XYZ file of C-alpha atoms in Angstrom:
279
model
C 101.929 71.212 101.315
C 105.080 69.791 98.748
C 106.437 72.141 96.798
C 107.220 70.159 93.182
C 108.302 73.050 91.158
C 106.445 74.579 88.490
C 106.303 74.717 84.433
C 107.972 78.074 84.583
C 110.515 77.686 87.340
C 113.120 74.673 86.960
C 114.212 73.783 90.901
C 116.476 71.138 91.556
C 116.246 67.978 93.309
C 118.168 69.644 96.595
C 115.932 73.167 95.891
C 112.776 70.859 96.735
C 113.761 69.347 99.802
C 114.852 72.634 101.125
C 111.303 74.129 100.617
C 109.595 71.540 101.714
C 112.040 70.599 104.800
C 111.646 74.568 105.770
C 107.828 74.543 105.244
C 107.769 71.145 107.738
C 110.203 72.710 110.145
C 107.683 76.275 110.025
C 111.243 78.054 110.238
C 112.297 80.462 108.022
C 114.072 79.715 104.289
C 117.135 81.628 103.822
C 118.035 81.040 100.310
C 122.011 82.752 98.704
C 123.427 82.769 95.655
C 124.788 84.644 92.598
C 122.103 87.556 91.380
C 119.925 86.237 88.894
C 119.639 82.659 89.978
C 116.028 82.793 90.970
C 115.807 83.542 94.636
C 113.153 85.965 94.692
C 111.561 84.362 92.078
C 111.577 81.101 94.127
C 109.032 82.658 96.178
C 106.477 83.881 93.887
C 106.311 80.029 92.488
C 106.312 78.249 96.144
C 102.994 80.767 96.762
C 101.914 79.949 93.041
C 102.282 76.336 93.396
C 100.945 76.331 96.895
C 98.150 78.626 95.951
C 98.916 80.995 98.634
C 99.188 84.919 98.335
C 102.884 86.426 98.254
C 103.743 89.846 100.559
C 106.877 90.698 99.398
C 109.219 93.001 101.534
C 111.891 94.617 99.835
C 115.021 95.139 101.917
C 117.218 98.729 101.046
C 120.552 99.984 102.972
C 118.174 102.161 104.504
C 115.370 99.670 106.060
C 115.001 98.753 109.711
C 112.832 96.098 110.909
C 110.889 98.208 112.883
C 109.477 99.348 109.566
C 108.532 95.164 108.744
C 106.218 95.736 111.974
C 104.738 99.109 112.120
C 105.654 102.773 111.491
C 103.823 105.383 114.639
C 103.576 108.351 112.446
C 103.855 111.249 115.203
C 104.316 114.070 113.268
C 100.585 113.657 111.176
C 99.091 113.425 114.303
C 101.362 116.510 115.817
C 99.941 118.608 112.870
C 96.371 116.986 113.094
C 95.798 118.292 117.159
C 97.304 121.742 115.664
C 94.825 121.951 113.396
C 92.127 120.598 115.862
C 91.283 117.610 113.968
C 88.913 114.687 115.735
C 91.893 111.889 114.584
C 94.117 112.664 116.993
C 92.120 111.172 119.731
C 92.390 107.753 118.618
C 96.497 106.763 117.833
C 95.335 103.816 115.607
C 94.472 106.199 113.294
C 98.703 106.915 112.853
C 100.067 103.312 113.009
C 100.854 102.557 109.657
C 101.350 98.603 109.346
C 104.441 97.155 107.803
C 104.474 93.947 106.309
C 105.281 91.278 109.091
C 101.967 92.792 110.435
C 100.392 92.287 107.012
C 101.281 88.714 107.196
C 100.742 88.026 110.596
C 96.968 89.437 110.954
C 96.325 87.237 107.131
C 93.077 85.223 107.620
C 94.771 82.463 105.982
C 98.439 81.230 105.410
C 100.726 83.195 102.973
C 103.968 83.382 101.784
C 106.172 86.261 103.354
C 109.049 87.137 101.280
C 112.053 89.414 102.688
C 113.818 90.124 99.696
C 117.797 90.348 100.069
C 118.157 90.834 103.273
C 121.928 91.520 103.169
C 121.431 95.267 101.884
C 120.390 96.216 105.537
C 122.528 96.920 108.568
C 123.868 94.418 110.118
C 122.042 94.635 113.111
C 119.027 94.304 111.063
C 118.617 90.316 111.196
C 119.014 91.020 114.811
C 116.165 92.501 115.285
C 114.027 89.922 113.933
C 114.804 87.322 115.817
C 111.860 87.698 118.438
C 109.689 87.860 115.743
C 110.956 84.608 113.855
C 110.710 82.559 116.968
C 107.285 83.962 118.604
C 105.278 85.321 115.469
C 104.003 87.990 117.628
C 105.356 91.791 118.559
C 103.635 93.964 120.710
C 102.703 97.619 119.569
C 103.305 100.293 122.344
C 101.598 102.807 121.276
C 98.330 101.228 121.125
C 99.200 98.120 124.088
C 98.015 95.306 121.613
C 99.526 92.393 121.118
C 99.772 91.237 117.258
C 100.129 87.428 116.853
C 100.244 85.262 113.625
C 96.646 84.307 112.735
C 98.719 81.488 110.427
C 102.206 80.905 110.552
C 103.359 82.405 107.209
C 106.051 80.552 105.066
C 108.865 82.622 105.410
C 111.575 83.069 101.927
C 114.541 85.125 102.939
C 117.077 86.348 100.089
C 120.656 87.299 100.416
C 123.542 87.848 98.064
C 125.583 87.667 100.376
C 127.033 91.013 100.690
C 127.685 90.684 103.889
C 127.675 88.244 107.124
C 124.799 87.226 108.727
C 124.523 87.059 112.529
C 124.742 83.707 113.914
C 121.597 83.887 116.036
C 119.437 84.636 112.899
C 121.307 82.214 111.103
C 120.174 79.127 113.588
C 116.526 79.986 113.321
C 116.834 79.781 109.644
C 116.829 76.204 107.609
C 119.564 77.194 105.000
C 119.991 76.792 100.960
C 122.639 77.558 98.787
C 121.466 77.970 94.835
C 124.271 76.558 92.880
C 125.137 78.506 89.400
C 122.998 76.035 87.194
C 125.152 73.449 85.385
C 124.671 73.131 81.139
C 122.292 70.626 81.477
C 120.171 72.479 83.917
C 120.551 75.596 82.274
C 119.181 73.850 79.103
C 115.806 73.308 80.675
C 115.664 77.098 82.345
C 116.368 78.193 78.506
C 113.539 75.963 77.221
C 111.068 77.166 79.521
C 111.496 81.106 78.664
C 113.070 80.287 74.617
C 110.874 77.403 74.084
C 111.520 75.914 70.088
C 114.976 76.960 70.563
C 117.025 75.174 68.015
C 119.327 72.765 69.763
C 122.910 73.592 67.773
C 122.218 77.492 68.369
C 121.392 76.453 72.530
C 124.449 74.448 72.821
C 126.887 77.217 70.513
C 125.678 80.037 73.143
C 125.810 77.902 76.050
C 129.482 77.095 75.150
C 129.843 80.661 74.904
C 128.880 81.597 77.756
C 130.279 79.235 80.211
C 133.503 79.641 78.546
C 133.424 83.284 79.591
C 131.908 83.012 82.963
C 135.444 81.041 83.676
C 137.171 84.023 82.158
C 140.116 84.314 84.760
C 139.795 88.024 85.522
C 136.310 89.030 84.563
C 134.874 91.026 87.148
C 131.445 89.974 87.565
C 130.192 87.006 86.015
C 127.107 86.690 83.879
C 124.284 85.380 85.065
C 120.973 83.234 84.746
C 118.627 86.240 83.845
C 121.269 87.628 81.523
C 122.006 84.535 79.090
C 118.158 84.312 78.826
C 118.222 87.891 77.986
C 121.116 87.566 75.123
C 119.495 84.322 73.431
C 116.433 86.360 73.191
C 118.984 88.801 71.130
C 120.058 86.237 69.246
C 116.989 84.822 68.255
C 115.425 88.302 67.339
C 118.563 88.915 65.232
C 118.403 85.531 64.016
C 121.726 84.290 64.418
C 123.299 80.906 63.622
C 126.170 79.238 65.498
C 128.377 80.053 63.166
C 127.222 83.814 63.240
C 128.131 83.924 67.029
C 131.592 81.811 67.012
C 134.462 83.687 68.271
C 138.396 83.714 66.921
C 141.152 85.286 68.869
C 141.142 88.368 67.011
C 137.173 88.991 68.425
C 137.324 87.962 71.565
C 134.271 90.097 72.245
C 130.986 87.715 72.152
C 127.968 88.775 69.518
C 125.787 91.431 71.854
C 128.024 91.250 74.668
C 125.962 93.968 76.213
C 123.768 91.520 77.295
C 126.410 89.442 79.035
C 129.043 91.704 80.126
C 127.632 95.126 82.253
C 130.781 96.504 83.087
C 133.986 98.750 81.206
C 136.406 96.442 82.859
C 134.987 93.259 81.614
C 134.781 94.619 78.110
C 138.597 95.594 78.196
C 139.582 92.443 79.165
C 138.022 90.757 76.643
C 139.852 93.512 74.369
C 143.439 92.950 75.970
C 142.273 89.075 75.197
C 141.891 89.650 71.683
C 144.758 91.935 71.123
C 147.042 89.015 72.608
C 145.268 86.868 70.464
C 146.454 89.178 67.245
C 149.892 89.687 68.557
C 150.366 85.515 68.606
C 150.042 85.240 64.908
């Protein structure tokens, strides 16, 4: 299995050896990097291109990995044997499965993704780790032993939010998505804005990178979010010159799109007021 990219998802050079190395290795991928750089997408295209079905766990502040295995469910069957029902006698019937199990008891080999993992407590990674190295867990309630049928191929997101545990971090092979350079960020644009006329591309590109290195600017715009404003522009129908900025509009064309916060927006107001008082 060599993961080569796809049509719709530009990887780098150092992106493909980091699939493919993890998928050799059978050890988990732990992929960071800015939101909207196409880490969780990453793993829908590894299963497309691999032809492999995707479980996809989504990770909240609230999640524990026990959930990932199984959930015993003893207050259904609590209320069943008050009400005399026949479940009760068998405690399968109240194991709901989580999604390790999901993946695990697969009749073939799929793509487990574990979507920003971060968001968790800390001690969440933690508790994985038996799990990574063994691909089994044992359910108590029932005495069985779940092992993977197929190792899965393993995609773990983080934004980095917060630290990892070393001991999760060893049994992981690690990538770091760099914020896509022009060039790069050329061929992302072509795949979702294909037709796009080059001197409009290269005018909001400009743009944008110019105001990612805004000193001050609170969170950076990302991937998702110049795709999002050059759709704008294109339904609007906008020409270079209709989107160049001059110190007294600091403010880009549809900065909505780009800038999602009040701070951001005033700075770029304080910029242009500067701008004014200069002349």
């Amino acid at each position: 299995m060599q993961f080569q990219g796809t049509k719709e998802y530009v990887a780098t050079d150092d992106l493909k050896v980091a699939v493919n190395a993890a998928v050799t290795l059978e050890r988990p991928l732990l992929v960071k990097g800015e939101p909207g750089t196409g880490k969780t997408e990453l793993a829908k295209q590894v299963a497309g291109a691999l032809g492999l079905r995707m479980i996809e766990w989504n990770v909240k502040s609230t999640t524990r990995a026990q959930q990932g295995l199984y959930e015993y469910d003893a207050v259904s069957r609590l209320r069943d044997s008050q009400l005399g029902d026949a479940r009760v006698n068998d405690v399968k019937n109240y194991i709901r499965k989580g999604k390790l199990w999901e993946a695990f008891e697969a009749g073939e080999k799929v793509v487990l993704l574990i979507d920003e993992i971060d968001k968790a407590d800390i001690e969440f990674p933690n508790d994985l780790l038996q799990e990574l190295d063994k691909m089994e867990f044992h359910v108590y309630e029932t005495g069985e032993m779940v092992k993977a049928k197929h190792r899965p191929i393993m995609i773990i997101t983080s934004n980095n939010e917060k630290e990892l545990p070393d001991a999760f971090l060893r049994r992981c092979f690690f990538h770091y998505i760099r914020f896509p350079d022009a060039q790069t960020m050329k061929k992302i644009v072509e795949v979702h804005h294909p037709g796009i006329k080059d001197s409009l591309l290269t005018a909001a590109l400009t743009q944008f990178y110019e105001i990612r290195e805004t000193q001050g600017l609170k969170k950076k715009p990302s991937t998702s979010e110049v795709i999002d404003w050059l759709k704008l522009l294109l339904a609007e129908d906008l020409s270079p010159e209709d989107i160049a900025r001059d110190g007294a509009d600091a403010l880009p064309k549809l900065h909505g799109a780009l800038l999602k916060n009040e701070q951001d927006v005033h700075l770029f107001e304080r910029l242009a007021f500067m701008a004014r008082g200069r002349r």
